Structure formats: C-alpha cells, structure tokens
Short mmCIF file of C-alpha atoms in Angstrom, two decimals:
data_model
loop_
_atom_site.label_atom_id
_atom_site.label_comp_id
_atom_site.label_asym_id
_atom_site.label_seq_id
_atom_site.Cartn_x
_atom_site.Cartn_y
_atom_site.Cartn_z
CA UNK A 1074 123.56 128.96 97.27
CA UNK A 1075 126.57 127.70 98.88
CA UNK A 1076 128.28 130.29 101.05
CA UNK A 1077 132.04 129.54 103.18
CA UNK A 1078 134.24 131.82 105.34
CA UNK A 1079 137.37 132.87 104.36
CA UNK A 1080 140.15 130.62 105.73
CA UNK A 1081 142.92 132.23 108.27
CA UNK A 1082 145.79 132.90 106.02
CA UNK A 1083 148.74 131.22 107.46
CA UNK A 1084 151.39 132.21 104.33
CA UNK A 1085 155.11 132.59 106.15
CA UNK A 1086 154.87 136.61 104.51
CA UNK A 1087 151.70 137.31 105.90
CA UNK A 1088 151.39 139.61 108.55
CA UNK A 1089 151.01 138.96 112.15
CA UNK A 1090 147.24 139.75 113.35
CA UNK A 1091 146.56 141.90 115.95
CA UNK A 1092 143.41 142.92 117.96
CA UNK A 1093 141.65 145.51 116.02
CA UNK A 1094 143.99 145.86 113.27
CA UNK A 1095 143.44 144.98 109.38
CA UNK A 1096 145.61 141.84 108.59
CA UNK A 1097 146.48 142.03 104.69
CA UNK A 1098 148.65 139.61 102.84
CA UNK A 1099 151.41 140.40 101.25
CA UNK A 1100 153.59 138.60 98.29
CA UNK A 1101 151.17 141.00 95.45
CA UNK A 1102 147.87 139.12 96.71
CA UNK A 1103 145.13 141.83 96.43
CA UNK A 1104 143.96 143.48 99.52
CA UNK A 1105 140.55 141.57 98.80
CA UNK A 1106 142.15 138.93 100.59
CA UNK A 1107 141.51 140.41 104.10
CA UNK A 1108 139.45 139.85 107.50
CA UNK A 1109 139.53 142.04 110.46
CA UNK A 1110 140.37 140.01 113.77
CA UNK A 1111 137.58 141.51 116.23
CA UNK A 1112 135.12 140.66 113.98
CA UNK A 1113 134.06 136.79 112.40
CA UNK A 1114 135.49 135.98 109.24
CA UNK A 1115 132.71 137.99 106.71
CA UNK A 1116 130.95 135.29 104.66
CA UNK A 1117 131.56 135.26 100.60
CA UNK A 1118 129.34 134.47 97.93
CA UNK A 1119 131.58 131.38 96.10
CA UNK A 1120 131.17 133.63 92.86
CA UNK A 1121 132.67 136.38 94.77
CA UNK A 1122 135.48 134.48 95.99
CA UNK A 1123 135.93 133.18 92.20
CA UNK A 1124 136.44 136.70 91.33
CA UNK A 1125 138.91 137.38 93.81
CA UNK A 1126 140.99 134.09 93.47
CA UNK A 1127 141.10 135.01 89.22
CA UNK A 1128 143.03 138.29 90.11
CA UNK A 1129 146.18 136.36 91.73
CA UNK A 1130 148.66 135.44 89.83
CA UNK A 1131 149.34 131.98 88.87
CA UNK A 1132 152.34 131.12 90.85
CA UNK A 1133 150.87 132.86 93.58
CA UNK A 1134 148.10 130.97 93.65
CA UNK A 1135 150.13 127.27 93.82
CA UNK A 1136 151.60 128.56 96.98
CA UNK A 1137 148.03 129.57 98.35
CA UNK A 1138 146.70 126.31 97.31
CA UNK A 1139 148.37 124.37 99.59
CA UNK A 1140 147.41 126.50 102.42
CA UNK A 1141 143.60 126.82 102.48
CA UNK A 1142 140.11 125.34 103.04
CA UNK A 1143 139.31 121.68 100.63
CA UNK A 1144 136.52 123.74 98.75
CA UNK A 1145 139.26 126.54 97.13
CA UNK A 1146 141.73 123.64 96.75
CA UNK A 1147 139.13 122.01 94.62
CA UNK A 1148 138.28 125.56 92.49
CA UNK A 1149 141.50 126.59 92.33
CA UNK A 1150 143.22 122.93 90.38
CA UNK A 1151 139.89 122.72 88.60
CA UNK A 1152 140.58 122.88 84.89
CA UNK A 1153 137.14 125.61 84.26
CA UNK A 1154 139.08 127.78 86.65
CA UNK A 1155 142.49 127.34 85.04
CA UNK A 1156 140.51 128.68 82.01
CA UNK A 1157 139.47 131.59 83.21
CA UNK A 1158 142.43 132.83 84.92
CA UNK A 1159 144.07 131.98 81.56
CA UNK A 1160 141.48 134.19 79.55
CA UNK A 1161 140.81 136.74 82.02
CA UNK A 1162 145.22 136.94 81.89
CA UNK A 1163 145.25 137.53 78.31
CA UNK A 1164 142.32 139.81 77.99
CA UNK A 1165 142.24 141.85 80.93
CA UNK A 1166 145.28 141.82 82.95
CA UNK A 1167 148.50 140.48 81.20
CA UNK A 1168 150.67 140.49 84.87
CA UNK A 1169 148.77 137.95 86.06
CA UNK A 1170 150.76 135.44 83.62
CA UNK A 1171 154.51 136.57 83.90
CA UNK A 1172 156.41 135.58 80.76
CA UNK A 1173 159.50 133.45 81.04
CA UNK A 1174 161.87 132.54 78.38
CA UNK A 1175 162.93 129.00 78.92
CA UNK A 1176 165.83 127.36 76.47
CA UNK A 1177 168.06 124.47 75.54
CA UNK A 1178 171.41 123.59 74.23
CA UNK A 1179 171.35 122.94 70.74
CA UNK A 1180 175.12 122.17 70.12
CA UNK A 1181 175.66 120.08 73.47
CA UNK A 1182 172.80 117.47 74.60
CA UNK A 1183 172.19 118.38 78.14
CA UNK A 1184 169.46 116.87 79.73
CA UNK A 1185 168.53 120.06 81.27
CA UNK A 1186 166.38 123.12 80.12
CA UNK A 1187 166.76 127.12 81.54
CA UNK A 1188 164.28 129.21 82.90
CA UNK A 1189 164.50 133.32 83.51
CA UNK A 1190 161.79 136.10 83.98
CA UNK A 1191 161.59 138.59 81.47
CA UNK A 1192 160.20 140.85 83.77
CA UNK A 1193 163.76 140.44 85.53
CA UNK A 1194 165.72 141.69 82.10
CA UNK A 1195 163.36 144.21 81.60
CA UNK A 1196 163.48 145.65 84.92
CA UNK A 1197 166.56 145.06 86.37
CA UNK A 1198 169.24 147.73 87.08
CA UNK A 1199 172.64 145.96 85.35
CA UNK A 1200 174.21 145.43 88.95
CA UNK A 1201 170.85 143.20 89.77
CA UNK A 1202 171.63 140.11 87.05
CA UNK A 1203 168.36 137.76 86.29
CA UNK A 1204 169.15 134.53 87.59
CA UNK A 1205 168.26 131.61 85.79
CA UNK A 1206 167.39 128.73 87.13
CA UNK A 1207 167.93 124.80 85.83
CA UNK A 1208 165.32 121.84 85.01
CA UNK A 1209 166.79 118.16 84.96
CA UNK A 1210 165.28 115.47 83.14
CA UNK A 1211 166.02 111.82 82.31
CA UNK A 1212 167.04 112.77 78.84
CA UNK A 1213 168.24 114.89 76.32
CA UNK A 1214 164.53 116.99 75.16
CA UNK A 1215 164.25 119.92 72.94
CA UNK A 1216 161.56 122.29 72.81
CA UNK A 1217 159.07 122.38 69.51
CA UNK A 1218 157.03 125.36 71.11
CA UNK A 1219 154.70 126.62 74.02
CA UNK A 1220 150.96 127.45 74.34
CA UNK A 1221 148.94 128.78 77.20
CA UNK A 1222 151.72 128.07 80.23
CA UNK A 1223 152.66 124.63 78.15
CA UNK A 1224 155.67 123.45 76.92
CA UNK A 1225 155.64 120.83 74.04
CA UNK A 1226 159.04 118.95 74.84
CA UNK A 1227 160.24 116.18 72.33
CA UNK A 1228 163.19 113.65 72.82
CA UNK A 1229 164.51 111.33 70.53
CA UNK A 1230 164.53 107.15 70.28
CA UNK A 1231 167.80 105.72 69.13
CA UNK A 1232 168.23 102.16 67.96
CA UNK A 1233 171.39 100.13 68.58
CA UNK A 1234 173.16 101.63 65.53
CA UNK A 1235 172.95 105.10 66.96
CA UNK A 1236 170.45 106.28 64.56
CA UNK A 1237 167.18 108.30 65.24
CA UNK A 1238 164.01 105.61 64.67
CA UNK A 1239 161.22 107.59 66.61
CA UNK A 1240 160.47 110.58 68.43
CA UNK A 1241 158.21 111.38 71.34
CA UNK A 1242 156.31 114.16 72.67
CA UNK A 1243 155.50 115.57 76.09
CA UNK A 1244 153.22 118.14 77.38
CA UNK A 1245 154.96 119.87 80.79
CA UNK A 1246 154.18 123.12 82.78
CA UNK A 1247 157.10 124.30 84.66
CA UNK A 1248 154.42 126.84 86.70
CA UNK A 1249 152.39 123.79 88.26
CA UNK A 1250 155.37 120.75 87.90
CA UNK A 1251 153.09 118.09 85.57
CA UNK A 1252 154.02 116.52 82.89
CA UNK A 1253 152.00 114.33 80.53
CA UNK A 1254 153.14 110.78 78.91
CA UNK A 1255 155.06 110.91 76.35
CA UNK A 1256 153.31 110.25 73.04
CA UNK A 1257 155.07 108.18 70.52
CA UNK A 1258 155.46 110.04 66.87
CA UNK A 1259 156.09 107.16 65.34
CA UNK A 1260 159.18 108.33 63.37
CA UNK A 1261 161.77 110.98 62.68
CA UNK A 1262 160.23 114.39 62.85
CA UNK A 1263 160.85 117.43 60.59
CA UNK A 1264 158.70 120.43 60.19
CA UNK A 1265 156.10 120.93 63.52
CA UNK A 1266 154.45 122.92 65.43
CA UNK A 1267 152.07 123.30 68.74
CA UNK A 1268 149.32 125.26 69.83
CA UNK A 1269 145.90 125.32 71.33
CA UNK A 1270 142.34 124.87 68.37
CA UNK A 1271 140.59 127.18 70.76
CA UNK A 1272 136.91 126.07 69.07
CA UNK A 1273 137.25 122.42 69.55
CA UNK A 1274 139.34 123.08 72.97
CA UNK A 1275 142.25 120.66 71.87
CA UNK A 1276 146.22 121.19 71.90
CA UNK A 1277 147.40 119.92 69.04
CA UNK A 1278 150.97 118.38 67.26
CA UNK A 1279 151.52 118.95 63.61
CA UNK A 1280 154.46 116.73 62.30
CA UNK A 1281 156.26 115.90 59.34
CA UNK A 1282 157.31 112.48 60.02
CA UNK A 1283 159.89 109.95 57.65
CA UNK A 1284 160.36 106.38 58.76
CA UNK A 1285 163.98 106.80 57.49
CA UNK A 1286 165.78 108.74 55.85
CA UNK A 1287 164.70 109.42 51.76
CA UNK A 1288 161.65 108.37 52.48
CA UNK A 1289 158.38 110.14 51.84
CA UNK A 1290 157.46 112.77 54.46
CA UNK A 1291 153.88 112.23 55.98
CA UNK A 1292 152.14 115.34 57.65
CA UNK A 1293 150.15 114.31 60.78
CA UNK A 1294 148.37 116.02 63.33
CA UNK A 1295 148.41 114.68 67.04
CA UNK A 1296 145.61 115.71 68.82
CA UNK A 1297 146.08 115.46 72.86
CA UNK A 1298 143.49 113.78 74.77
CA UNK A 1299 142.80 110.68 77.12
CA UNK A 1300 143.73 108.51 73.58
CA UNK A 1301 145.96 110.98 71.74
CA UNK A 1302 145.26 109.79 68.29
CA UNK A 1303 146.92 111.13 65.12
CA UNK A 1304 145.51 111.57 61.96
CA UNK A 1305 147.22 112.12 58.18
CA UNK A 1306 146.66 115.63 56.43
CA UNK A 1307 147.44 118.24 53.73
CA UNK A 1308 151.07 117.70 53.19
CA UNK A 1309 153.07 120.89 54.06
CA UNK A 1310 153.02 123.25 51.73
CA UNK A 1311 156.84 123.41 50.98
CA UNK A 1312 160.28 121.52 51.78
CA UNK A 1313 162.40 122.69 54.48
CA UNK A 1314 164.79 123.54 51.86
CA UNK A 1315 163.94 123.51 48.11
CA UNK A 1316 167.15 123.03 45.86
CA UNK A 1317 165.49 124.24 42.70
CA UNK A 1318 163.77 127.62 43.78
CA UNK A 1319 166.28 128.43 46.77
CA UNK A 1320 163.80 128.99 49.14
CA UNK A 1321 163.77 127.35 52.76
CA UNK A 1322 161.83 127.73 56.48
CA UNK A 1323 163.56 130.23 58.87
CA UNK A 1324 162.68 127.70 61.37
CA UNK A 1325 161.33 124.30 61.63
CA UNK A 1326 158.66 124.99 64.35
CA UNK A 1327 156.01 127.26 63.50
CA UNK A 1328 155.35 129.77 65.89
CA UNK A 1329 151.59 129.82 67.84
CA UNK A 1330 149.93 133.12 67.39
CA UNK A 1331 147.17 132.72 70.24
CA UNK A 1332 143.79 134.43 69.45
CA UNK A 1333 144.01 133.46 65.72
CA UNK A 1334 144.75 129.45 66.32
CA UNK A 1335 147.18 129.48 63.97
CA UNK A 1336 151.02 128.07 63.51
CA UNK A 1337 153.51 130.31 61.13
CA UNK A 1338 156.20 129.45 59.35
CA UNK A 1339 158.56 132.69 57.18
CA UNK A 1340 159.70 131.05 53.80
CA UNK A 1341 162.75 132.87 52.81
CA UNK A 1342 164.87 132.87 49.48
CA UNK A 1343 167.70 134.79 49.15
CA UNK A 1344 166.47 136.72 45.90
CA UNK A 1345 163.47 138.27 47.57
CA UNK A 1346 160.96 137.72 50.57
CA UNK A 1347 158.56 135.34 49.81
CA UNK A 1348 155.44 134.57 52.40
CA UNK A 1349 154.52 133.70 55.81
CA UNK A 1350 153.22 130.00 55.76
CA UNK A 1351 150.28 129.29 58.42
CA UNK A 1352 148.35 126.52 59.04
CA UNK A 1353 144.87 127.28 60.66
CA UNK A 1354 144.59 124.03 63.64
CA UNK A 1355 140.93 124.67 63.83
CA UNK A 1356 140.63 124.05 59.92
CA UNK A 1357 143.94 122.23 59.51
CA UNK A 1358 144.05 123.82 56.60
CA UNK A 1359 147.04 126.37 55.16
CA UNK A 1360 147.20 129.52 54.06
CA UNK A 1361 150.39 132.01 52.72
CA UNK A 1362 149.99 135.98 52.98
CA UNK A 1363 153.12 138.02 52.05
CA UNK A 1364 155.66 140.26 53.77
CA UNK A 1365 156.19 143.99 53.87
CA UNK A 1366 157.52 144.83 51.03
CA UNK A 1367 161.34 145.50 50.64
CA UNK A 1368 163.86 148.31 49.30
CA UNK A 1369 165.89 146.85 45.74
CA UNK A 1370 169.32 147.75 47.65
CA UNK A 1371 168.55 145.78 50.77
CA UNK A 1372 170.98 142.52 51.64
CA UNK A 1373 168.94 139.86 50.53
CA UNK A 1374 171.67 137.69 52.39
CA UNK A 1375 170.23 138.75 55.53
CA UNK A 1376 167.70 136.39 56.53
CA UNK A 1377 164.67 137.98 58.22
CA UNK A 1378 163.22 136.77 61.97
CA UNK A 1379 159.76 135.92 62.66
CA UNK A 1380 158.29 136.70 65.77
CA UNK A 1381 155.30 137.89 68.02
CA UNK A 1382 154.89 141.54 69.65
CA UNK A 1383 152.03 142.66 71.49
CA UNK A 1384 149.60 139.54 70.08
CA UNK A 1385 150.40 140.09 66.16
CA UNK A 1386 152.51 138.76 64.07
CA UNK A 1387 155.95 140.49 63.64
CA UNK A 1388 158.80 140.11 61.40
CA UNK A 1389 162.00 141.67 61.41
CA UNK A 1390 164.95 142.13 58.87
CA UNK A 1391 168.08 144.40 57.73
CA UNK A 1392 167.15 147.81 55.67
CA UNK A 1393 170.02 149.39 53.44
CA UNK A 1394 172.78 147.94 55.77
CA UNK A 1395 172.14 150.48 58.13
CA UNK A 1396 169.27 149.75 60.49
CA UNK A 1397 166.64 146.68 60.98
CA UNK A 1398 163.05 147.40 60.37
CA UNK A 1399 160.20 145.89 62.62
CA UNK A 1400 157.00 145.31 61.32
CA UNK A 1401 154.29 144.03 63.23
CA UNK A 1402 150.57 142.92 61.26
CA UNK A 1403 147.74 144.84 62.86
CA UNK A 1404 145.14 142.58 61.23
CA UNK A 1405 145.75 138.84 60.86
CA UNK A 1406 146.72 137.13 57.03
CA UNK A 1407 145.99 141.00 55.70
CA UNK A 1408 149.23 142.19 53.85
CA UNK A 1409 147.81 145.58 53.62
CA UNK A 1410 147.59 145.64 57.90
CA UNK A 1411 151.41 145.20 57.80
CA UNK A 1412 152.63 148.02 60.45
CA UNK A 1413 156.45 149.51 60.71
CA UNK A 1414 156.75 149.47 64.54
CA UNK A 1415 160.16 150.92 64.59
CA UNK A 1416 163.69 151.31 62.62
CA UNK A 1417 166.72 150.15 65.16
CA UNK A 1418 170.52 151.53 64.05
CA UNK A 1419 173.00 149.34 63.87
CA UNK A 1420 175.25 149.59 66.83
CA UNK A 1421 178.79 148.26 67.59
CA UNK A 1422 177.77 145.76 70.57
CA UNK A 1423 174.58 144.57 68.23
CA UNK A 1424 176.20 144.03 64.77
CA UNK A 1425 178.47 141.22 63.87
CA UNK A 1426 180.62 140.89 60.49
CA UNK A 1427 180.16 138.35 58.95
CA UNK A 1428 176.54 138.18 59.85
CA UNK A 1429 173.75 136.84 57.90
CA UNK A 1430 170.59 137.29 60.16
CA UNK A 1431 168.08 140.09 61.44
CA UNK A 1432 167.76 140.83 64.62
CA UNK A 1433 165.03 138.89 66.43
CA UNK A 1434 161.96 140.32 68.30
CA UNK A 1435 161.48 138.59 71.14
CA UNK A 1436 158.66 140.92 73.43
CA UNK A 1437 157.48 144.13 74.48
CA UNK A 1438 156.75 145.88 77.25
CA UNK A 1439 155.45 149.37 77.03
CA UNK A 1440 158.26 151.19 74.89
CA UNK A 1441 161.20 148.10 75.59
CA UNK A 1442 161.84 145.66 72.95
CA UNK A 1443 163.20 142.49 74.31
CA UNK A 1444 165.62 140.85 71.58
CA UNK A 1445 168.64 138.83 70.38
CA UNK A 1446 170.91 140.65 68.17
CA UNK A 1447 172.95 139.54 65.59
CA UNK A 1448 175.83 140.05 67.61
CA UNK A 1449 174.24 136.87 69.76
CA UNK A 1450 173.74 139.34 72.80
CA UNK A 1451 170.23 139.85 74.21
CA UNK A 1452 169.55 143.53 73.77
CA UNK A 1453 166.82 145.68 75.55
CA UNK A 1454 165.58 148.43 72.81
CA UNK A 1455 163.84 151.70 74.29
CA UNK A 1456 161.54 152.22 71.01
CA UNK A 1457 161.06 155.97 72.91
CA UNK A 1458 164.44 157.39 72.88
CA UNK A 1459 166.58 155.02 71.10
CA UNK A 1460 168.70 154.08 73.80
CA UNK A 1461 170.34 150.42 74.04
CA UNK A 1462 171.08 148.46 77.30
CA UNK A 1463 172.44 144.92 77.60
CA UNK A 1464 170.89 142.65 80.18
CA UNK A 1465 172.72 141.10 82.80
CA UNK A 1466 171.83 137.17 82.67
CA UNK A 1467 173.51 134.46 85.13
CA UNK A 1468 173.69 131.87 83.78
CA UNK A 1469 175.85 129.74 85.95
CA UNK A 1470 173.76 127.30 87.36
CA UNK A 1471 171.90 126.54 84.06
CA UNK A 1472 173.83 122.90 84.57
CA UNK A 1473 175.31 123.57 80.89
CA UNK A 1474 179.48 124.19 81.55
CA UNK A 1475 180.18 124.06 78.07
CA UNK A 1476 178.50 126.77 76.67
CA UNK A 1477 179.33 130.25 77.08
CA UNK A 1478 177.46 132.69 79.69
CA UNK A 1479 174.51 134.17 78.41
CA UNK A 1480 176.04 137.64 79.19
CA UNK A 1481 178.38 136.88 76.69
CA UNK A 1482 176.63 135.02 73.34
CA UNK A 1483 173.24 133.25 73.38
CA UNK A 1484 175.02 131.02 70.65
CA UNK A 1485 174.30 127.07 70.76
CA UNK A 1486 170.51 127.70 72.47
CA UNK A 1487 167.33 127.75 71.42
CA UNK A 1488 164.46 130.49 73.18
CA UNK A 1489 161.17 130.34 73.68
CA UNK A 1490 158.66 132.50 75.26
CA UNK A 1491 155.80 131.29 77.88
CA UNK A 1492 153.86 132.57 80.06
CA UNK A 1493 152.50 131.18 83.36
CA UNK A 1494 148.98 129.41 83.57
CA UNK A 1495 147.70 126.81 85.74
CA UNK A 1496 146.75 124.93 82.93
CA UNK A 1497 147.34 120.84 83.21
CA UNK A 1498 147.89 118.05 80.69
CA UNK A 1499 144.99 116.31 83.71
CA UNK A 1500 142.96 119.51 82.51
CA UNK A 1501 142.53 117.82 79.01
CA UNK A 1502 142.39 113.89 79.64
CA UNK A 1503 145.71 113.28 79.57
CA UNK A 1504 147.25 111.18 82.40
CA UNK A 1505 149.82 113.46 83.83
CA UNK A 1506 152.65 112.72 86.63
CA UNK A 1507 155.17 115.40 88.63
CA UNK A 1508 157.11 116.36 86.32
CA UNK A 1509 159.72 114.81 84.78
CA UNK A 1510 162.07 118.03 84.39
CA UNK A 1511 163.45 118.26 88.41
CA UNK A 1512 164.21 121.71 89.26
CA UNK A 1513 167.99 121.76 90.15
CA UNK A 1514 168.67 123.61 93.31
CA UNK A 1515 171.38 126.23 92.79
CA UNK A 1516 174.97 126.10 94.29
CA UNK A 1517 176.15 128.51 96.86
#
C-alpha cells in the first residue's frame, strides 16, 4: 500500500517551528495535522490521511490545497472525496459546511449577488456587524435554488423587442469559484426547482417552460451531465395562480429538502390551507400531503412561509393575530408527524400593519431561530427564553446603491441558504470554467 510523509506546512498562520517543540496549525485545522521537528516527518497510511483531510472544513481545505504535496492536491479536488466530506458534513459534523445566505435584487437588475455567514448573525455581538461581501457577473442572474454547496443561477435572453425568448441555467459554487456552461432552457421559465436525485447521483432542473406568452406550459426536467439533456414529464400539478379555486404557489421555486430528494412547493388559498406540493426527482413523480391544521379565527389573509429547520420540512404562519406558530414535520409526507416547534409573540420591531405574510424560518442553531419578519427585518429568535435580537448586517459593499441596507428592510431581495462543499460542476461531467460571478473587493 502506498504510504507518503506529511508535507511541511508552510500556511502564513502557521506557527514558526522550533527545535524540539510541537508545531500545530492554526486557522481551526485539527491538531492531527502535526510533526515534531527533531524527529522525520511520521509516515501515514493514505486512508489515514483521508480521514484527517475529511475533518477540515471546506474553505479551509482550498487554502491548504494550494500549499501541499501533488498526491493530496489530487485527493483533495477529486470528486469521491468531495463526496465524502459532503456526507460525512451532513451526517456527522455539520461545522464542517458553514451555511451562507447568498441573495439578489429582485426590484433592481444588478448584475451582482451577496454573500454573508450565518454563523456571523448568529454569533455576533450587535457592535461586530456581518459583513457581506459582493459577486459580479456579466449579467443580470437570479437564483432558482441551491443543493450541496451549489447554486443554480438563471439569466434571461432578450430579443430585439425587449421581450424574454429563452432562459439559461448555470451551476456555480462560490466556496471553490467554478461555474458550469450555461444550459439553454429553451424558453420562458415559470414554476422550477433544483436539487440533487441522490440514487442516480444527478442534479437536476425541473421547469415549466412557454415559448410565449398564452401558450401551453411544458414541464421538463434538465438533467446535468457532460450532454445535459432534458426530457418532458408529468405536468405540474397546479397553476401558479388558479382564478377559479383562488389558490396559488407561495413561491415559484420549490425548495430542496436533502435526504428525502425531493422539491416542495406550499399551495395556499386564502379560505383555508391547502397542501404542500413535492415532486420526488428520483421518481419524478408528485405527491401532496397537508398542513397542520388551523384555528377557525385565524387570518386566512396571512399567507404562510415554507421553509427548512434542522433537515425537515417547516412551515410557518399567523395564529389568532397574536403570535406565529412554527411547525416543523418529524417524518417526511406524514401529516400526522407534523411537530409545533415553537409559538413567537408578535413584537413591535417584527410586526408590520398592513401585513399579509408569516414570518419566515430561515435556520437553527441550537435554541436561535434565524428569520425574516414581517416587518422585513432579519430577526434572531432565542426559542429558550423568548428573547428577540436584531442582527447587524453591512451591507454596503453588496454593489446594490439603490436598495436599502439590510439593517434596515430586506425588501426587493431574494435569500437563499447554502452551505459550503467542494463539490464541482467538473465533479459531474460538466465542463466548468472560474467562475463567472468575480468577487468584488470591498472599498476602504
């Protein structure tokens, strides 16, 4: 069996050796990563240094790729390793893959997409604000939705009149800085959704595509690969909005529920709660399981929130004007598993009159709920003794002048959550190039 030594560590934090003394890197590397200076470097087993190199984070591991021996360059951007730090992340030790909330202006078309730790909000005392820092592309790109350190990015085609006659699709990971071709849609997209069919090991598109407008809607799903090929299915279940009946989708991307494969969509009516909508990408089949049921006096007006806590499916919505109620679903598509997490009061710096949504789970962490209330302020939740704190987000070098600071209103953008991987669009077949989205050095 292959044995090597373990490469001189020559990261700018590391600390100086000296004779006889125990050199250990710093920057949250594991003391693993060690050698004593009197002695020669010990000699690893490579599965023992496969073991060590899984517990480092993945942006720590970028920087220590560039800094050691060809034959843990070549493990570490291999895409069997990016798996396993991916599933040893999500089933052992969550830290390894810090979340990040990335957005985009959805009133003004900036070419340009933010990026802040929620590990800053969570953590930081108020007088510590969470920077955020600024992507640049060549165009104007929205987010549809984010799966295992991915970001599915789509922009738009315009013809000469100014109209919309395609879209396009783009797989990028902000952790590693690739990006994959963008795939043509092939018309104006709708409904859609991404996420990962974790049996045939394929990321996958759904979208409702028109030609043009009032024309019939055709459900395809993209599958990524060296030829990303699409294919025609079931058509979705139900309109975006439905005149007749009243009902409509909270949102038009469904949101990825990892572990179950699935994409979810809440269809609301104003006269009751109906169902959550999923489509199983393993399958590609759907599905519709029903909400927690609700109190007759509650404000149907107020339009619930979908989201994902701790791995399950959540939803959240207003109870007798007073308070929201979170529910999370303990076992997946079973409306008898549907679990009340907590009751949040109303409070003067999270309400907002006229309002006519929920508040919106966004994560936790421990007893914390990360969310946006209806006020439009990100709120931080302490489940344990029902105390509220509002984050302090800069937002100034986000490149977007026109929109207010997110310490302020979260108004005109569009969140989503990821979470660091060393997953690559290369990983899959798909030619991939550094990344479109430039990271925008900050002003001083």
């Amino acid at each position: 069996m292959r044995r090597g030594p373990i490469p001189d560590d020559d990261d700018d934090d590391a600390a100086v050796p000296r004779k006889g003394k125990v050199v250990t890197t710093t920057g949250g590397w594991p003391e693993l990563l060690r050698c004593v200076t009197t002695k020669p470097p010990p000699i690893l087993l490579d599965e023992l240094i496969a073991e060590i190199l899984l517990r480092i984070p993945a942006r720590s591991l970028l920087r220590l790729r560039n800094s050691v021996c060809s034959s843990w360059r070549t493990l570490i951007s291999s895409s069997q390793f990016a798996k396993d730090h991916l599933r040893r992340s999500m089933a052992v030790d969550p830290a390894l893959t810090h979340p990040l909330i990335a957005y985009f202006a959805r009133a003004c078309e900036y070419p340009k997409i933010g990026v802040f730790s929620v590990r800053s909000v969570m953590e930081n005392r108020p007088q510590e604000p969470t920077k955020v820092v600024s992507y640049e592309g060549r165009r104007y790109r929205i987010i549809i939705g984010s799966c295992n350190g991915l970001l599915c990015l789509h922009d738009e085609e315009r013809g000469e009149d100014g109209f919309i006659i395609s879209h396009r699709a783009m797989l990028w990971n902000p952790c590693t800085g690739f990006t994959s071709q963008p795939l043509e849609i092939g018309g104006v997209l709708s409904i859609c959704g991404f996420g990962y069919d974790h049996v045939n090991d394929k990321y996958k598109l759904l979208a409702a595509v028109s030609k043009k407008s009032g024309e019939p809607v055709t459900t395809r799903m993209f599958t990524f690969g060296p030829n990303s090929t699409w294919r025609t299915i079931q058509d979705f279940p139900h309109n975006y909005f439905d005149f007749h009946s009243g009902e409509y989708l909270e949102r038009l991307a469904g949101l990825y529920l990892s572990g179950t494969g699935t994409l979810n969509w809440l269809l609301y009516s104003h006269s009751s709660f109906v169902k959550v909508i999923s489509l199983d990408l393993v399958k590609e089949t759907y599905s519709q399981f029903s909400l927690p049921s609700r109190d007759s006096d509650d404000n149907l007006w107020m339009e619930p929130k979908l989201g994902i806590l701790r791995d399950c499916l959540a939803v959240c919505y207003e109870t007798k004007k007073t308070h929201w109620t979170v529910w999370f679903m303990k076992d997946y598509g079973v409306p008898q598993s549907w679990t009340k997490l907590t009751t949040i009061p109303h409070h003067p710096l999270l309400v907002h009159s006229p309002s006519c949504v929920a508040l919106q789970p966004i994560y936790m962490l421990k007893d914390v709920l990360l969310a946006i209330a209806p006020s439009g302020k990100f709120v931080l939740c302490n489940l344990k003794d029902g105390s509220i704190d509002l984050p302090n987000i800069n937002s100034s070098n986000d490149g977007m002048p026109r929109l207010v600071p997110l310490t302020q209103h979260s108004c005109t953008r569009v969140f989503q959550l990821y979470h660091e991987s060393l997953v690559s669009p290369s990983h899959f077949g798909l030619p991939s190039c550094s990344s479109e989205m430039r990271l925008i050095k900050p002003s001083l």
